[in-house]
PDB file of C-alpha atoms and ligand atoms in Angstrom:
ATOM      1  CA  MET A 141       5.902  -7.455  -8.495  1.00 42.00           C
ATOM      2  CA  SER A 142       4.075  -4.749  -6.621  1.00 50.00           C
ATOM      3  CA  ALA A 143       2.403  -2.073  -8.731  1.00 80.00           C
ATOM      4  CA  TYR A 144       2.404   0.412  -5.892  1.00 90.00           C
ATOM      5  CA  LEU A 145       5.839   1.680  -4.954  1.00 97.00           C
ATOM      6  CA  ARG A 146       6.058   2.567  -1.285  1.00 98.00           C
ATOM      7  CA  LEU A 147       7.906   5.655  -0.089  1.00 98.00           C
ATOM      8  CA  GLY A 148       9.754   5.508   3.199  1.00 98.00           C
ATOM      9  CA  VAL A 149      10.827   8.942   4.400  1.00 99.00           C
ATOM     10  CA  ASN A 150      14.027   9.067   6.422  1.00 98.00           C
ATOM     11  CA  VAL A 151      13.946  11.781   9.110  1.00 98.00           C
ATOM     12  CA  ASP A 152      17.561  11.467  10.324  1.00 98.00           C
ATOM     13  CA  HIS A 153      18.612  14.853   9.045  1.00 98.00           C
ATOM     14  CA  VAL A 154      15.790  16.707  10.724  1.00 98.00           C
ATOM     15  CA  ALA A 155      17.520  15.456  13.879  1.00 98.00           C
ATOM     16  CA  THR A 156      20.899  16.547  12.481  1.00 98.00           C
ATOM     17  CA  VAL A 157      19.641  20.140  12.277  1.00 98.00           C
ATOM     18  CA  ARG A 158      18.065  19.909  15.742  1.00 98.00           C
ATOM     19  CA  ASN A 159      21.271  18.554  17.235  1.00 97.00           C
ATOM     20  CA  ALA A 160      23.333  21.373  15.719  1.00 97.00           C
ATOM     21  CA  ARG A 161      21.913  23.574  18.504  1.00 96.00           C
ATOM     22  CA  GLY A 162      21.264  20.891  21.099  1.00 93.00           C
ATOM     23  CA  GLY A 163      17.606  21.840  21.626  1.00 95.00           C
ATOM     24  CA  LEU A 164      14.283  20.351  20.598  1.00 97.00           C
ATOM     25  CA  HIS A 165      13.695  22.097  17.245  1.00 98.00           C
ATOM     26  CA  PRO A 166      13.180  20.913  14.552  1.00 98.00           C
ATOM     27  CA  ASP A 167      11.531  17.796  15.943  1.00 98.00           C
ATOM     28  CA  PRO A 168      12.019  14.673  13.782  1.00 98.00           C
ATOM     29  CA  VAL A 169       8.828  13.125  15.186  1.00 98.00           C
ATOM     30  CA  ARG A 170       6.796  16.134  14.061  1.00 98.00           C
ATOM     31  CA  ALA A 171       8.500  15.796  10.659  1.00 98.00           C
ATOM     32  CA  ALA A 172       7.636  12.096  10.565  1.00 98.00           C
ATOM     33  CA  LEU A 173       3.960  12.811  11.270  1.00 98.00           C
ATOM     34  CA  MET A 174       3.991  15.478   8.571  1.00 98.00           C
ATOM     35  CA  ALA A 175       5.666  13.053   6.134  1.00 98.00           C
ATOM     36  CA  ALA A 176       2.963  10.463   6.780  1.00 98.00           C
ATOM     37  CA  ALA A 177       0.266  13.089   6.159  1.00 98.00           C
ATOM     38  CA  ALA A 178       2.018  14.028   2.881  1.00 98.00           C
ATOM     39  CA  GLY A 179       1.948  10.461   1.600  1.00 97.00           C
ATOM     40  CA  ALA A 180       4.895   8.614   3.136  1.00 98.00           C
ATOM     41  CA  ASP A 181       4.013   4.952   3.542  1.00 98.00           C
ATOM     42  CA  GLY A 182       6.552   4.504   6.294  1.00 98.00           C
ATOM     43  CA  ILE A 183       9.230   6.316   8.274  1.00 98.00           C
ATOM     44  CA  THR A 184      12.864   5.335   8.447  1.00 98.00           C
ATOM     45  CA  ALA A 185      15.271   6.383  11.197  1.00 98.00           C
ATOM     46  CA  HIS A 186      18.868   5.311  11.742  1.00 98.00           C
ATOM     47  CA  LEU A 187      19.915   5.027  15.379  1.00 98.00           C
ATOM     48  CA  ARG A 188      23.682   5.270  15.096  1.00 96.00           C
ATOM     49  CA  GLU A 189      26.106   4.085  17.725  1.00 95.00           C
ATOM     50  CA  ASP A 190      27.303   7.682  18.245  1.00 94.00           C
ATOM     51  CA  ARG A 191      23.693   9.064  18.279  1.00 96.00           C
ATOM     52  CA  ARG A 192      24.761  11.843  15.921  1.00 94.00           C
ATOM     53  CA  HIS A 193      21.204  12.421  14.706  1.00 96.00           C
ATOM     54  CA  ILE A 194      18.330  10.206  15.914  1.00 98.00           C
ATOM     55  CA  SER A 195      18.278   9.605  19.680  1.00 98.00           C
ATOM     56  CA  ASP A 196      16.899   6.748  21.761  1.00 98.00           C
ATOM     57  CA  HIS A 197      14.107   9.062  22.893  1.00 98.00           C
ATOM     58  CA  ASP A 198      13.226   9.814  19.240  1.00 98.00           C
ATOM     59  CA  ILE A 199      12.796   6.081  18.623  1.00 98.00           C
ATOM     60  CA  GLU A 200      10.551   5.765  21.698  1.00 98.00           C
ATOM     61  CA  ARG A 201       8.414   8.649  20.485  1.00 98.00           C
ATOM     62  CA  LEU A 202       8.276   7.401  16.893  1.00 98.00           C
ATOM     63  CA  MET A 203       7.081   4.019  18.142  1.00 98.00           C
ATOM     64  CA  ALA A 204       4.421   5.673  20.308  1.00 98.00           C
ATOM     65  CA  GLU A 205       3.169   8.312  17.880  1.00 98.00           C
ATOM     66  CA  LEU A 206       3.462   6.939  14.352  1.00 98.00           C
ATOM     67  CA  LYS A 207       0.482   5.350  12.628  1.00 98.00           C
ATOM     68  CA  VAL A 208       2.628   4.198   9.678  1.00 98.00           C
ATOM     69  CA  PRO A 209       5.331   1.524   9.991  1.00 98.00           C
ATOM     70  CA  LEU A 210       8.767   2.402  11.384  1.00 98.00           C
ATOM     71  CA  ASN A 211      11.850   1.003   9.679  1.00 98.00           C
ATOM     72  CA  LEU A 212      14.718   1.151  12.164  1.00 98.00           C
ATOM     73  CA  GLU A 213      18.130   1.248  10.520  1.00 98.00           C
ATOM     74  CA  MET A 214      20.883  -0.081  12.749  1.00 97.00           C
ATOM     75  CA  ALA A 215      24.243  -1.776  12.833  1.00 96.00           C
ATOM     76  CA  ALA A 216      24.413  -5.434  13.803  1.00 97.00           C
ATOM     77  CA  THR A 217      25.581  -4.897  17.385  1.00 97.00           C
ATOM     78  CA  LYS A 218      24.337  -6.312  20.687  1.00 97.00           C
ATOM     79  CA  GLU A 219      23.316  -2.857  21.890  1.00 98.00           C
ATOM     80  CA  MET A 220      21.156  -2.209  18.820  1.00 98.00           C
ATOM     81  CA  LEU A 221      19.668  -5.700  18.887  1.00 98.00           C
ATOM     82  CA  ALA A 222      18.481  -5.152  22.461  1.00 98.00           C
ATOM     83  CA  ILE A 223      16.907  -1.828  21.472  1.00 98.00           C
ATOM     84  CA  ALA A 224      15.156  -3.361  18.454  1.00 98.00           C
ATOM     85  CA  LEU A 225      13.827  -6.278  20.494  1.00 98.00           C
ATOM     86  CA  ARG A 226      12.548  -3.865  23.141  1.00 98.00           C
ATOM     87  CA  HIS A 227      10.656  -1.654  20.665  1.00 98.00           C
ATOM     88  CA  LYS A 228       9.776  -4.242  18.003  1.00 98.00           C
ATOM     89  CA  PRO A 229       9.471  -1.830  15.070  1.00 98.00           C
ATOM     90  CA  HIS A 230       7.737  -3.062  11.934  1.00 98.00           C
ATOM     91  CA  ALA A 231      11.084  -3.420  10.161  1.00 98.00           C
ATOM     92  CA  VAL A 232      14.816  -3.354  10.819  1.00 98.00           C
ATOM     93  CA  CYS A 233      17.347  -2.611   8.108  1.00 98.00           C
ATOM     94  CA  LEU A 234      20.823  -3.844   8.998  1.00 97.00           C
ATOM     95  CA  VAL A 235      23.438  -1.386   7.738  1.00 96.00           C
ATOM     96  CA  PRO A 236      27.223  -1.178   7.939  1.00 93.00           C
ATOM     97  CA  GLU A 237      28.413   1.559  10.265  1.00 85.00           C
ATOM     98  CA  LYS A 238      31.790   3.213  10.647  1.00 75.00           C
ATOM     99  CA  ARG A 239      32.362   5.952  13.157  1.00 67.00           C
ATOM    100  CA  GLN A 240      34.277   8.250  10.804  1.00 68.00           C
ATOM    101  CA  GLU A 241      31.920   8.044   7.851  1.00 70.00           C
ATOM    102  CA  ARG A 242      29.673  10.984   7.014  1.00 71.00           C
ATOM    103  CA  THR A 243      26.869   8.683   5.891  1.00 69.00           C
ATOM    104  CA  THR A 244      26.371   4.964   5.215  1.00 69.00           C
ATOM    105  CA  GLU A 245      29.165   4.346   2.725  1.00 73.00           C
ATOM    106  CA  GLY A 246      28.626   1.181   0.746  1.00 80.00           C
ATOM    107  CA  GLY A 247      26.506  -1.812   1.544  1.00 92.00           C
ATOM    108  CA  LEU A 248      26.802  -4.514   4.148  1.00 94.00           C
ATOM    109  CA  ASP A 249      29.129  -7.355   3.129  1.00 94.00           C
ATOM    110  CA  VAL A 250      26.604 -10.071   3.893  1.00 95.00           C
ATOM    111  CA  ALA A 251      28.597 -12.700   2.020  1.00 93.00           C
ATOM    112  CA  ALA A 252      31.694 -12.182   4.206  1.00 94.00           C
ATOM    113  CA  GLY A 253      29.738 -11.394   7.380  1.00 94.00           C
ATOM    114  CA  HIS A 254      27.403 -14.376   7.245  1.00 94.00           C
ATOM    115  CA  ASN A 255      28.428 -15.883  10.581  1.00 95.00           C
ATOM    116  CA  HIS A 256      28.315 -12.554  12.422  1.00 95.00           C
ATOM    117  CA  LEU A 257      24.931 -11.591  10.957  1.00 97.00           C
ATOM    118  CA  ALA A 258      23.131 -14.930  11.292  1.00 97.00           C
ATOM    119  CA  PRO A 259      22.169 -14.656  14.999  1.00 98.00           C
ATOM    120  CA  PHE A 260      20.977 -11.059  14.555  1.00 98.00           C
ATOM    121  CA  VAL A 261      18.718 -12.009  11.658  1.00 98.00           C
ATOM    122  CA  ARG A 262      17.444 -15.055  13.549  1.00 98.00           C
ATOM    123  CA  GLU A 263      16.515 -13.064  16.673  1.00 98.00           C
ATOM    124  CA  LEU A 264      14.922 -10.188  14.775  1.00 98.00           C
ATOM    125  CA  VAL A 265      12.929 -12.435  12.442  1.00 98.00           C
ATOM    126  CA  GLY A 266      11.937 -14.554  15.464  1.00 98.00           C
ATOM    127  CA  ALA A 267      10.539 -11.415  17.108  1.00 98.00           C
ATOM    128  CA  GLY A 268       8.295 -10.820  14.102  1.00 98.00           C
ATOM    129  CA  ILE A 269      10.364  -7.935  12.704  1.00 98.00           C
ATOM    130  CA  ARG A 270      10.725  -7.658   8.939  1.00 98.00           C
ATOM    131  CA  VAL A 271      14.491  -7.696   8.387  1.00 98.00           C
ATOM    132  CA  SER A 272      16.298  -6.214   5.433  1.00 98.00           C
ATOM    133  CA  MET A 273      19.992  -5.979   4.572  1.00 96.00           C
ATOM    134  CA  PHE A 274      21.392  -2.825   3.008  1.00 97.00           C
ATOM    135  CA  ILE A 275      23.634  -4.188   0.254  1.00 97.00           C
ATOM    136  CA  GLU A 276      25.404  -3.303  -2.951  1.00 97.00           C
ATOM    137  CA  ALA A 277      23.622  -4.464  -6.104  1.00 97.00           C
ATOM    138  CA  GLU A 278      25.626  -7.683  -6.408  1.00 96.00           C
ATOM    139  CA  PRO A 279      24.071 -11.132  -6.945  1.00 95.00           C
ATOM    140  CA  ARG A 280      26.370 -12.748  -4.352  1.00 96.00           C
ATOM    141  CA  GLN A 281      25.158 -10.290  -1.687  1.00 97.00           C
ATOM    142  CA  LEU A 282      21.554 -11.069  -2.612  1.00 97.00           C
ATOM    143  CA  ASP A 283      22.195 -14.798  -2.437  1.00 97.00           C
ATOM    144  CA  ALA A 284      23.908 -14.397   0.936  1.00 97.00           C
ATOM    145  CA  SER A 285      20.939 -12.370   2.250  1.00 97.00           C
ATOM    146  CA  LYS A 286      18.560 -15.053   1.067  1.00 97.00           C
ATOM    147  CA  SER A 287      20.584 -17.789   2.728  1.00 97.00           C
ATOM    148  CA  LEU A 288      20.424 -15.889   6.025  1.00 97.00           C
ATOM    149  CA  GLY A 289      16.629 -15.921   5.961  1.00 97.00           C
ATOM    150  CA  ALA A 290      16.071 -12.160   5.790  1.00 97.00           C
ATOM    151  CA  PRO A 291      13.009 -11.568   3.589  1.00 98.00           C
ATOM    152  CA  VAL A 292      14.017  -8.139   2.252  1.00 98.00           C
ATOM    153  CA  VAL A 293      17.070  -6.469   0.721  1.00 98.00           C
ATOM    154  CA  GLU A 294      17.642  -2.772   0.210  1.00 98.00           C
ATOM    155  CA  LEU A 295      19.909  -1.913  -2.701  1.00 98.00           C
ATOM    156  CA  HIS A 296      22.365   0.941  -2.136  1.00 98.00           C
ATOM    157  CA  THR A 297      21.718   3.581  -4.801  1.00 98.00           C
ATOM    158  CA  GLY A 298      24.577   5.869  -3.707  1.00 97.00           C
ATOM    159  CA  ALA A 299      26.997   5.004  -6.527  1.00 97.00           C
ATOM    160  CA  TYR A 300      24.220   5.430  -9.111  1.00 98.00           C
ATOM    161  CA  CYS A 301      23.250   8.848  -7.706  1.00 98.00           C
ATOM    162  CA  GLU A 302      26.822  10.073  -7.429  1.00 97.00           C
ATOM    163  CA  ALA A 303      27.796   9.013 -10.960  1.00 98.00           C
ATOM    164  CA  PRO A 304      27.674  11.785 -13.560  1.00 97.00           C
ATOM    165  CA  PRO A 305      24.656  11.569 -15.864  1.00 96.00           C
ATOM    166  CA  GLY A 306      25.489   9.485 -18.926  1.00 97.00           C
ATOM    167  CA  ALA A 307      27.162   6.160 -19.485  1.00 98.00           C
ATOM    168  CA  GLU A 308      28.536   5.733 -15.969  1.00 98.00           C
ATOM    169  CA  ARG A 309      25.213   6.387 -14.259  1.00 98.00           C
ATOM    170  CA  GLU A 310      23.535   4.118 -16.812  1.00 98.00           C
ATOM    171  CA  ARG A 311      25.945   1.310 -15.859  1.00 98.00           C
ATOM    172  CA  HIS A 312      25.017   1.683 -12.205  1.00 98.00           C
ATOM    173  CA  LEU A 313      21.332   1.701 -13.137  1.00 98.00           C
ATOM    174  CA  GLN A 314      21.771  -1.538 -15.046  1.00 98.00           C
ATOM    175  CA  ARG A 315      23.400  -3.126 -11.992  1.00 98.00           C
ATOM    176  CA  LEU A 316      20.383  -2.066  -9.923  1.00 98.00           C
ATOM    177  CA  GLN A 317      17.981  -3.454 -12.552  1.00 98.00           C
ATOM    178  CA  THR A 318      19.838  -6.780 -12.716  1.00 98.00           C
ATOM    179  CA  ALA A 319      19.971  -7.058  -8.932  1.00 98.00           C
ATOM    180  CA  ALA A 320      16.275  -6.212  -8.518  1.00 98.00           C
ATOM    181  CA  ALA A 321      15.356  -8.894 -11.074  1.00 98.00           C
ATOM    182  CA  HIS A 322      17.607 -11.377  -9.260  1.00 98.00           C
ATOM    183  CA  ALA A 323      15.926 -10.511  -5.938  1.00 98.00           C
ATOM    184  CA  ALA A 324      12.521 -11.316  -7.424  1.00 97.00           C
ATOM    185  CA  ARG A 325      13.805 -14.590  -8.859  1.00 98.00           C
ATOM    186  CA  ILE A 326      15.112 -15.805  -5.508  1.00 98.00           C
ATOM    187  CA  GLY A 327      12.054 -14.591  -3.591  1.00 98.00           C
ATOM    188  CA  LEU A 328      13.363 -11.479  -1.843  1.00 98.00           C
ATOM    189  CA  GLU A 329      11.386  -8.251  -1.506  1.00 98.00           C
ATOM    190  CA  CYS A 330      13.547  -5.508  -2.943  1.00 98.00           C
ATOM    191  CA  HIS A 331      13.889  -1.942  -1.630  1.00 98.00           C
ATOM    192  CA  ALA A 332      16.344   0.757  -2.692  1.00 98.00           C
ATOM    193  CA  GLY A 333      17.695   4.009  -1.394  1.00 98.00           C
ATOM    194  CA  HIS A 334      20.490   6.444  -0.637  1.00 98.00           C
ATOM    195  CA  GLY A 335      21.139   9.754  -2.300  1.00 98.00           C
ATOM    196  CA  LEU A 336      17.948   9.790  -4.389  1.00 98.00           C
ATOM    197  CA  GLY A 337      16.582  13.147  -5.537  1.00 98.00           C
ATOM    198  CA  TYR A 338      14.167  14.415  -8.175  1.00 98.00           C
ATOM    199  CA  ASP A 339      16.729  13.968 -10.959  1.00 98.00           C
ATOM    200  CA  THR A 340      17.657  10.386 -10.069  1.00 98.00           C
ATOM    201  CA  VAL A 341      14.497   8.824  -8.635  1.00 98.00           C
ATOM    202  CA  GLU A 342      12.478   8.013 -11.747  1.00 97.00           C
ATOM    203  CA  PRO A 343      14.707   5.374 -13.401  1.00 97.00           C
ATOM    204  CA  VAL A 344      14.943   3.537 -10.066  1.00 98.00           C
ATOM    205  CA  ALA A 345      11.208   3.893  -9.396  1.00 98.00           C
ATOM    206  CA  ALA A 346      10.555   2.395 -12.835  1.00 96.00           C
ATOM    207  CA  ILE A 347      12.284  -0.882 -11.916  1.00 97.00           C
ATOM    208  CA  PRO A 348       9.179  -3.045 -11.559  1.00 95.00           C
ATOM    209  CA  THR A 349      10.437  -5.459  -8.897  1.00 96.00           C
ATOM    210  CA  ILE A 350      11.363  -2.709  -6.434  1.00 98.00           C
ATOM    211  CA  ALA A 351       8.662  -2.365  -3.779  1.00 97.00           C
ATOM    212  CA  GLU A 352       9.952   0.543  -1.671  1.00 98.00           C
ATOM    213  CA  LEU A 353      12.284   3.533  -1.858  1.00 98.00           C
ATOM    214  CA  ASN A 354      13.787   5.123   1.238  1.00 98.00           C
ATOM    215  CA  ILE A 355      14.643   8.788   0.831  1.00 98.00           C
ATOM    216  CA  GLY A 356      15.816  11.319   3.400  1.00 98.00           C
ATOM    217  CA  HIS A 357      18.611  13.806   2.916  1.00 98.00           C
ATOM    218  CA  PHE A 358      17.340  15.313  -0.328  1.00 98.00           C
ATOM    219  CA  LEU A 359      13.811  15.784   1.039  1.00 98.00           C
ATOM    220  CA  VAL A 360      15.040  17.462   4.215  1.00 98.00           C
ATOM    221  CA  GLY A 361      17.283  19.754   2.141  1.00 98.00           C
ATOM    222  CA  GLU A 362      14.490  20.543  -0.304  1.00 98.00           C
ATOM    223  CA  ALA A 363      12.198  21.374   2.611  1.00 98.00           C
ATOM    224  CA  ILE A 364      14.242  24.554   3.099  1.00 98.00           C
ATOM    225  CA  PHE A 365      13.102  25.775  -0.307  1.00 98.00           C
ATOM    226  CA  THR A 366       9.604  24.400  -0.778  1.00 98.00           C
ATOM    227  CA  GLY A 367       8.578  22.905   2.577  1.00 98.00           C
ATOM    228  CA  PHE A 368       8.707  19.263   3.657  1.00 98.00           C
ATOM    229  CA  ASP A 369       5.118  18.495   2.678  1.00 98.00           C
ATOM    230  CA  ALA A 370       5.552  19.847  -0.876  1.00 98.00           C
ATOM    231  CA  ALA A 371       8.897  18.061  -1.333  1.00 98.00           C
ATOM    232  CA  ILE A 372       7.398  14.718  -0.297  1.00 98.00           C
ATOM    233  CA  ARG A 373       4.349  15.193  -2.530  1.00 98.00           C
ATOM    234  CA  ARG A 374       6.586  16.035  -5.497  1.00 98.00           C
ATOM    235  CA  MET A 375       8.760  12.969  -4.849  1.00 98.00           C
ATOM    236  CA  ARG A 376       5.638  10.808  -4.528  1.00 98.00           C
ATOM    237  CA  ALA A 377       4.362  12.194  -7.858  1.00 97.00           C
ATOM    238  CA  ALA A 378       7.703  11.474  -9.551  1.00 97.00           C
ATOM    239  CA  MET A 379       7.594   7.890  -8.285  1.00 97.00           C
ATOM    240  CA  ASP A 380       4.018   7.426  -9.491  1.00 95.00           C
ATOM    241  CA  HIS A 381       4.912   8.986 -12.833  1.00 95.00           C
ATOM    242  CA  ALA A 382       7.763   6.507 -13.230  1.00 95.00           C
ATOM    243  CA  ARG A 383       5.430   3.614 -12.501  1.00 91.00           C
ATOM    244  CA  ALA A 384       2.777   5.224 -14.709  1.00 82.00           C
ATOM    245  CA  ILE A 385       0.016   4.156 -12.414  1.00 63.00           C
ATOM    246  CA  THR A 386      -2.767   5.845 -10.527  1.00 52.00           C
ATOM    247  CA  PRO A 387      -1.592   5.381  -6.973  1.00 53.00           C
ATOM    248  CA  VAL A 388      -3.656   2.698  -5.283  1.00 51.00           C
ATOM    249  CA  ARG A 389      -2.465   1.623  -1.877  1.00 52.00           C
ATOM    250  CA  ALA A 390      -1.890  -2.095  -1.423  1.00 46.00           C
TER     251      ALA A 390
HETATM  252  N1  PXP B 244      18.470   3.609   3.019  1.00 73.66           N
HETATM  253  C1  PXP B 244      19.453   3.357   3.899  1.00 73.66           C
HETATM  254  C2  PXP B 244      19.682   1.945   4.326  1.00 73.66           C
HETATM  255  C3  PXP B 244      20.236   4.399   4.437  1.00 73.66           C
HETATM  256  O1  PXP B 244      21.224   4.132   5.313  1.00 73.66           O
HETATM  257  C4  PXP B 244      19.937   5.724   4.054  1.00 73.66           C
HETATM  258  C5  PXP B 244      20.724   6.856   4.643  1.00 73.66           C
HETATM  259  O2  PXP B 244      20.555   6.896   6.001  1.00 73.66           O
HETATM  260  C6  PXP B 244      18.884   5.949   3.166  1.00 73.66           C
HETATM  261  C7  PXP B 244      18.185   4.858   2.636  1.00 73.66           C
HETATM  262  C8  PXP B 244      18.462   7.310   2.750  1.00 73.66           C
HETATM  263  O3  PXP B 244      19.491   7.980   2.110  1.00 73.66           O
HETATM  264  P1  PXP B 244      19.362   9.523   1.839  1.00 73.66           P
HETATM  265  O4  PXP B 244      19.248  10.196   3.170  1.00 73.66           O
HETATM  266  O5  PXP B 244      20.608   9.856   1.108  1.00 73.66           O
HETATM  267  O6  PXP B 244      18.115   9.722   1.016  1.00 73.66           O
END
């Protein structure tokens, strides 16, 4: 278990706003540098096949300018593999991707996709990249990730965040708790993310075997009201409050 819970800030939706006008503002790399200064332990960016938010040039600049680790989210395709092997980010998170979806809906079916995913994991791990799989909180998906040799899983918190407060959300939280405990038992580092905001983050941050949360959309939205720096600091404080520790970096 890691006492310090890392925060990865996802800057995709800074690029979404930039791309709405086709210019250079707001710059996701500037946002990433600001996030790091506000306490983000890493930056996450999803290079989608359709380049709807982050661009290839953004990834080049993030690699060149960031002092904190970059976690590149990508689909398991040959095109993305070549890009990852060229840049060698600290981490790659393999995610499912459908053209029509608004955001990453559901986790990767690692159990069913074992044969397709195996060479991607092998090449990425072989290049020294820390590979994670974005999965639903199901033991069979964790076991499949472990058998592929990826050292990290990221649990999809979307269903938990979307559930109304009360029994249904509690059920989703229990699934996350069970999965995070299972990850620790089988020797996988466990991350979590998707849809987290101030009102949903603390119960997930309190799960002791989760080492990292990745949060984007809410922080970028909240930046409109309080600024990006303040939103990140408040999220960081909520995470530390949930862990009830004085933040000490590992
Ligand atoms: N983790 C993964 C693997 C994701 O795909 C996303 C969304 O891009 C996130 C975390 C962050 O989700 P959100 O932007 O809803 O905070």
